[in-house]
Coordinates of N, CA and C in Angstrom, one line a residue:
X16 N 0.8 -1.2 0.0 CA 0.0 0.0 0.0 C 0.9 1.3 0.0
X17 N 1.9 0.9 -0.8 CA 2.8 2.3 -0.7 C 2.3 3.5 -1.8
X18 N 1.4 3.3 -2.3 CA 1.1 4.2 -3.2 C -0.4 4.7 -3.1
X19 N -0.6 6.0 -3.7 CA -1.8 6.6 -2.8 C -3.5 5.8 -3.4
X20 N -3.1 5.7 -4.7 CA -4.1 4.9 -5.2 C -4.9 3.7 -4.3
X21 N -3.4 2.7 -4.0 CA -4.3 1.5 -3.0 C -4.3 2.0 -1.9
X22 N -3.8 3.1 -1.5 CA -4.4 3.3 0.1 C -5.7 4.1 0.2
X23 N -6.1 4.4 -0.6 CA -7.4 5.2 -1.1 C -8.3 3.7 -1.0
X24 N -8.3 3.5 -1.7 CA -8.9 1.7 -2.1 C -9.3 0.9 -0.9
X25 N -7.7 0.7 0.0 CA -8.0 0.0 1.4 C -8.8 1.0 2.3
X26 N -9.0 2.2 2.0 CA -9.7 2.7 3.2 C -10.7 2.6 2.6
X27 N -11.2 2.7 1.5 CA -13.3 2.8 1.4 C -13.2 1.3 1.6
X28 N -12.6 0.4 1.5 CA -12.8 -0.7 1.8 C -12.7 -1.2 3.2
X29 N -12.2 -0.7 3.9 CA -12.3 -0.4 5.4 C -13.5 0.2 6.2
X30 N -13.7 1.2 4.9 CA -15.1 2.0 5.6 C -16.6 1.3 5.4
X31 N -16.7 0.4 4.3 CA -17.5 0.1 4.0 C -17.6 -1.5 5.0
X32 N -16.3 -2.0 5.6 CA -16.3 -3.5 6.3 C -16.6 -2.5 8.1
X33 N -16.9 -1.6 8.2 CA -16.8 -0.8 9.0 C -18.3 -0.6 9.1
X34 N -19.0 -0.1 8.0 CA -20.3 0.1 8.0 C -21.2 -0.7 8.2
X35 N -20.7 -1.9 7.7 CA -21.6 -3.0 7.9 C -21.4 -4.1 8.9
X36 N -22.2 -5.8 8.5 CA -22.3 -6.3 9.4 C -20.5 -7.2 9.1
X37 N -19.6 -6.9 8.5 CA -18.1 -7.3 8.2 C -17.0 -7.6 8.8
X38 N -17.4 -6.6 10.0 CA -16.2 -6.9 11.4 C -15.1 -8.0 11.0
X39 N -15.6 -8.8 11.1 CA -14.8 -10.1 11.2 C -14.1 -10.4 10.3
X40 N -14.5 -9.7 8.6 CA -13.9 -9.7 7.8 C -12.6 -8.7 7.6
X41 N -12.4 -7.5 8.8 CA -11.1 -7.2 8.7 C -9.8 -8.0 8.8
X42 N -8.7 -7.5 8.2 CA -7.7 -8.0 8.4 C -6.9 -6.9 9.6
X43 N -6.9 -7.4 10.8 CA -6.3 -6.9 11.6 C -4.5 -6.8 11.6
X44 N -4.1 -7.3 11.2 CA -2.6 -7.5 11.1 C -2.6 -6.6 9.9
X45 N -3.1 -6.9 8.5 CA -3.0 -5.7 7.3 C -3.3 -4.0 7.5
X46 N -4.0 -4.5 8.6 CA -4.4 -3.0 8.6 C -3.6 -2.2 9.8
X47 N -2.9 -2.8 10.7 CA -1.8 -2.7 11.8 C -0.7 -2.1 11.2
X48 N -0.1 -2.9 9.7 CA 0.6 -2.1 9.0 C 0.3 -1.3 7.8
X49 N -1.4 -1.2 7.8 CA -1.1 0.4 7.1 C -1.2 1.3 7.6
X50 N -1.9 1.3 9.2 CA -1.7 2.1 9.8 C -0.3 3.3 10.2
X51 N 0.5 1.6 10.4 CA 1.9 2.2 10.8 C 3.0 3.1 9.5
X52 N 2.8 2.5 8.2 CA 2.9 2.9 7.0 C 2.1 4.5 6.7
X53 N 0.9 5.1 7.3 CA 0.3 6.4 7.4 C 1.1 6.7 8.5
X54 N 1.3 6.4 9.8 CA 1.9 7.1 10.6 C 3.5 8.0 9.9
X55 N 4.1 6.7 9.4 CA 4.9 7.6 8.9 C 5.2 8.2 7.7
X56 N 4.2 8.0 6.8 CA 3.9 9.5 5.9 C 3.4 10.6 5.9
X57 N 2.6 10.3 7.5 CA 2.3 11.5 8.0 C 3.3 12.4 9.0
X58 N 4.2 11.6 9.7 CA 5.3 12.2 10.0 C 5.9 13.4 9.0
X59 N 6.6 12.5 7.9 CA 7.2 12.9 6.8 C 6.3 14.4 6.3
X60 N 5.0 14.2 5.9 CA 4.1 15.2 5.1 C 4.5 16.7 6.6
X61 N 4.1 16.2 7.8 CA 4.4 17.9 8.8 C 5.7 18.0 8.6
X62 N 6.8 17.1 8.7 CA 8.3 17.7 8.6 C 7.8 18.7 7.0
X63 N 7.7 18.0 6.2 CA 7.7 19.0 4.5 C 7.0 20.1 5.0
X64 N 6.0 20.2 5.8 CA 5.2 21.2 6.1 C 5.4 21.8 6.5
X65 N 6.4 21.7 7.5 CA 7.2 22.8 8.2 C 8.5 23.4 7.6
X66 N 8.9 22.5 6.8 CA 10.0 23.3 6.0 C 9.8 23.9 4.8
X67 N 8.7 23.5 4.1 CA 7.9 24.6 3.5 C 7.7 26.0 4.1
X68 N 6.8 26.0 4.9 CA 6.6 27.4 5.9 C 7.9 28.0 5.8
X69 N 8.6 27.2 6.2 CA 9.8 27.8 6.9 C 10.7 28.6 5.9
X70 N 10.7 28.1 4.4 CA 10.9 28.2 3.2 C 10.3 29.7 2.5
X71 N 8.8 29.9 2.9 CA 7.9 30.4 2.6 C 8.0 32.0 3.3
X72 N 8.0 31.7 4.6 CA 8.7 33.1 5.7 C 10.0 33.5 4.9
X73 N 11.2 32.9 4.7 CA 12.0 33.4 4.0 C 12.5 34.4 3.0
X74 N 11.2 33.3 2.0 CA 11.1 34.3 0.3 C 10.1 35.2 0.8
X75 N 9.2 35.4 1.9 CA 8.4 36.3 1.6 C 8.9 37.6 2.5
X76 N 10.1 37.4 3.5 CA 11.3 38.4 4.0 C 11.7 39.0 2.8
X77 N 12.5 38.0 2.4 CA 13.2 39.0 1.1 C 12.6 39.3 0.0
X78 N 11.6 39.4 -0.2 CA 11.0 39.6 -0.9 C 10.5 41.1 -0.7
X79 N 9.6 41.1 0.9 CA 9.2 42.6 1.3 C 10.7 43.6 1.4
X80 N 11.8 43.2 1.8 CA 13.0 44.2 2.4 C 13.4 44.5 0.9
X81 N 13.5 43.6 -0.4 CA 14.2 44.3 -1.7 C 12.9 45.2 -1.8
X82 N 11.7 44.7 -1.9 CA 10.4 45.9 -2.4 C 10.5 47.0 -1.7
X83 N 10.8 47.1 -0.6 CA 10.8 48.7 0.5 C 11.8 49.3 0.2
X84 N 13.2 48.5 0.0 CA 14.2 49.4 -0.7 C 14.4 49.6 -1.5
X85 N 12.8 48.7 -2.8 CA 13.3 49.7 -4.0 C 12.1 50.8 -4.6
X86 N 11.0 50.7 -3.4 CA 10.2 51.8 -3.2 C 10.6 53.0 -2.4
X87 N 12.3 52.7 -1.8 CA 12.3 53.8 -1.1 C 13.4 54.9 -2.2
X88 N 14.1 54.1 -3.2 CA 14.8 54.5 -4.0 C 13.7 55.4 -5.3
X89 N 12.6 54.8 -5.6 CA 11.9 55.2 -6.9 C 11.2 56.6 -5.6
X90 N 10.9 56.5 -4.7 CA 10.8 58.0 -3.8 C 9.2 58.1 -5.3
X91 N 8.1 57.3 -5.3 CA 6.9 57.3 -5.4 C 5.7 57.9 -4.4
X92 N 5.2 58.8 -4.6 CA 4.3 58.9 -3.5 C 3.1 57.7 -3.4
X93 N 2.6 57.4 -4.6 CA 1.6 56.0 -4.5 C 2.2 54.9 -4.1
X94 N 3.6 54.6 -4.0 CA 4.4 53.6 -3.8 C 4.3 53.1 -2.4
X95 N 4.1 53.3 -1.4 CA 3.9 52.7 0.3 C 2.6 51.9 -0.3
X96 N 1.2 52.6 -0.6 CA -0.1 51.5 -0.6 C 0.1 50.4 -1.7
X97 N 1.0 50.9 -2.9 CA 1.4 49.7 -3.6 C 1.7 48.7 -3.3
X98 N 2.7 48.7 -2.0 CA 4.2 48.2 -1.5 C 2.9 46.9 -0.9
X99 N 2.1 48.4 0.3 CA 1.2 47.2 1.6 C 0.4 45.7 0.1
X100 N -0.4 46.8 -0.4 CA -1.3 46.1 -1.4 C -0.4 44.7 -1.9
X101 N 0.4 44.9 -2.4 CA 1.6 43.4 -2.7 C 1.6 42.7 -1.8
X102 N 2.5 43.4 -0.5 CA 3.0 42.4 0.1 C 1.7 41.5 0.7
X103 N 0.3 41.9 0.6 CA -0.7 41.2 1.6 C -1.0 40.3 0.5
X104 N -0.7 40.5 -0.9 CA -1.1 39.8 -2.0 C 0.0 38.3 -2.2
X105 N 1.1 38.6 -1.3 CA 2.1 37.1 -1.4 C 1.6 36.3 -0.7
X106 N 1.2 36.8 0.4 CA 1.0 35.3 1.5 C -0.2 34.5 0.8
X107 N -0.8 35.3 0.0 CA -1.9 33.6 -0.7 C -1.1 33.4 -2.2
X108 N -0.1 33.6 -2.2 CA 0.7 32.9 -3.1 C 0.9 31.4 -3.3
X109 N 1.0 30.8 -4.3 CA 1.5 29.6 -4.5 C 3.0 29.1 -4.5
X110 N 3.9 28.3 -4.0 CA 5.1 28.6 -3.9 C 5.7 28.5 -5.5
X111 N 5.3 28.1 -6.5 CA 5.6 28.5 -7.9 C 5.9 29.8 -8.1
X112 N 4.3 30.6 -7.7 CA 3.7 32.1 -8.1 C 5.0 32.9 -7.2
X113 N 5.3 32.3 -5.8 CA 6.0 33.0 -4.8 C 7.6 33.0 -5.2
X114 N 8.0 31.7 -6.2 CA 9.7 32.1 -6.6 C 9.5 33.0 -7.6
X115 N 8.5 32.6 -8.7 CA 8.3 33.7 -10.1 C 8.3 35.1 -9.1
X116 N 7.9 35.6 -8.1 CA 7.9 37.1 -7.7 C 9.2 37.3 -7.0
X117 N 9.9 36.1 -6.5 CA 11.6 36.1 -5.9 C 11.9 36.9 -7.1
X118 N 12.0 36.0 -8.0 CA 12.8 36.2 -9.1 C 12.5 37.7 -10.1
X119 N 11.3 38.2 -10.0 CA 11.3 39.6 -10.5 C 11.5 40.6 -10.2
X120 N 11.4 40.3 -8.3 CA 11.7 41.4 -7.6 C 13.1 41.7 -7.2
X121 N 13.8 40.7 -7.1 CA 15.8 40.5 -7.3 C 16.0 40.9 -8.3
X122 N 15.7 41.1 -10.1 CA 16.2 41.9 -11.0 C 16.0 43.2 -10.6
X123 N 14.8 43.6 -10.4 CA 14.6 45.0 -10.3 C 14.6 45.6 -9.0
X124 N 15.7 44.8 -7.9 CA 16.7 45.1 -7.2 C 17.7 45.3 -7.6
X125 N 17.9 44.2 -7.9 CA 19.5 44.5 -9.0 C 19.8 45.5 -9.9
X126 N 18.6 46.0 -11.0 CA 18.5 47.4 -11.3 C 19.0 48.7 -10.5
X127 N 17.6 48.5 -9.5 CA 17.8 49.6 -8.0 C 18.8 49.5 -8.2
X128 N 20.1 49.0 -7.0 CA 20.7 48.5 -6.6 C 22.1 47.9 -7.7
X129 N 22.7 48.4 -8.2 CA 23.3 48.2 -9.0 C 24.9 47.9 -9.0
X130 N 25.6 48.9 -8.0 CA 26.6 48.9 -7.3 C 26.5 47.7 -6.1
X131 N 25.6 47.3 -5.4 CA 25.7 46.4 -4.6 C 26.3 45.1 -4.7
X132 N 25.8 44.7 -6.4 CA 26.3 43.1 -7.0 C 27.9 43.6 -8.3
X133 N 28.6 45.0 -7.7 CA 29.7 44.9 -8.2 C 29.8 45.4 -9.9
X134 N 28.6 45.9 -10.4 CA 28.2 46.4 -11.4 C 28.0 48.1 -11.2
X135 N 28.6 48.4 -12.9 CA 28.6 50.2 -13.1 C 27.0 50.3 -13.3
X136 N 26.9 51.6 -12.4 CA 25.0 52.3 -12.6 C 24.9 52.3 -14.0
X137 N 23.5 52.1 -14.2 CA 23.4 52.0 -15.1 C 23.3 53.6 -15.9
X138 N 24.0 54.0 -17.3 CA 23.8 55.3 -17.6 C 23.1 55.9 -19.2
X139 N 21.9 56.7 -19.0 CA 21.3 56.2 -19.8 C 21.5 57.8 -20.7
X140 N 22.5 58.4 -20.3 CA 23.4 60.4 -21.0 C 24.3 60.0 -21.5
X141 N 24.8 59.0 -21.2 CA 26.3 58.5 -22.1 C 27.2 59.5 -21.6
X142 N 27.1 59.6 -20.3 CA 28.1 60.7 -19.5 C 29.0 60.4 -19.0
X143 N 30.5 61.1 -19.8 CA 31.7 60.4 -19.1 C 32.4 60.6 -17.8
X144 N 32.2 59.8 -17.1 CA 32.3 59.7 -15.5 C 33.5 58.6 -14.6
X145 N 33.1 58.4 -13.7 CA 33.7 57.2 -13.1 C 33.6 56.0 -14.0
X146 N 35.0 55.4 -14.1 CA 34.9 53.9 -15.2 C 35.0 52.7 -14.2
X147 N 35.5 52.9 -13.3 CA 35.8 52.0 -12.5 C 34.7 51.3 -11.5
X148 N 34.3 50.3 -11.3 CA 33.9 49.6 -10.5 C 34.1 50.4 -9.1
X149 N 35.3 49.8 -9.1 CA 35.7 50.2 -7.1 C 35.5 51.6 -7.0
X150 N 35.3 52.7 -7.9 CA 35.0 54.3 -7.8 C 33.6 54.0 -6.9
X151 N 32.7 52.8 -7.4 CA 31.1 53.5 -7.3 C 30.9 52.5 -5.7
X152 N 31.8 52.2 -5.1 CA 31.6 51.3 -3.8 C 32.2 52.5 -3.0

């Protein structure tokens, strides 16, 4: 019964020797180890569960701290109810939908933020200035 199919199967079949007059038709010893066999995929399913969350709190940290600091750089006035409005909009995120917004919000950090990851600002005058890297740290 390692697979979800027959464990679906042994339980309506359980439920229904359960419903009726079948008692005696359980398998006590079969069903001793699927019990013990759910015990510990249920173990396993809270550990995932919790290191999901735990996962989840993370991306959804770094996610708000790049967005504040790159609403504090674009100096937007509609930008704070944007910011709230988003971030209330992650936590019913899907963790697919939640790396796709890691990952858009880190470039257009990385934009912001430019000198941080060791990269010249970006210049869009073609103005001849500092050439160097280590000038803009």
């Amino acid at each position: 019964m390692t697979n979800h199919n027959s464990g679906q199967k042994y339980i309506d079949e359980l439920l229904i020797s359960l419903k009726g007059d079948k008692l005696s038709e359980i398998d006590f010893d079969e069903l001793t180890e699927w019990l013990q066999e759910i015990k510990t995929t249920l173990d396993n399913s809270c550990e995932l569960q919790s290191e999901l969350k735990l996962m989840r709190e993370d991306y959804f940290s770094r996610i708000a701290g790049m967005v504040k600091a790159v609403t504090i750089v674009e100096r937007s006035s509609a930008a704070p109810e944007k910011v709230l409005a988003y971030l209330e909009d992650l936590e019913n995120l899907k963790a697919a939908e939640l790396i796709e917004q890691y990952r858009k919000t880190s470039h257009r950090f990385r934009i912001a933020f430019p000198t941080t990851f060791g990269l010249p600002p970006v210049s869009y005058n073609n103005s001849t200035g500092l050439k160097e890297t280590q000038d803009y740290k």
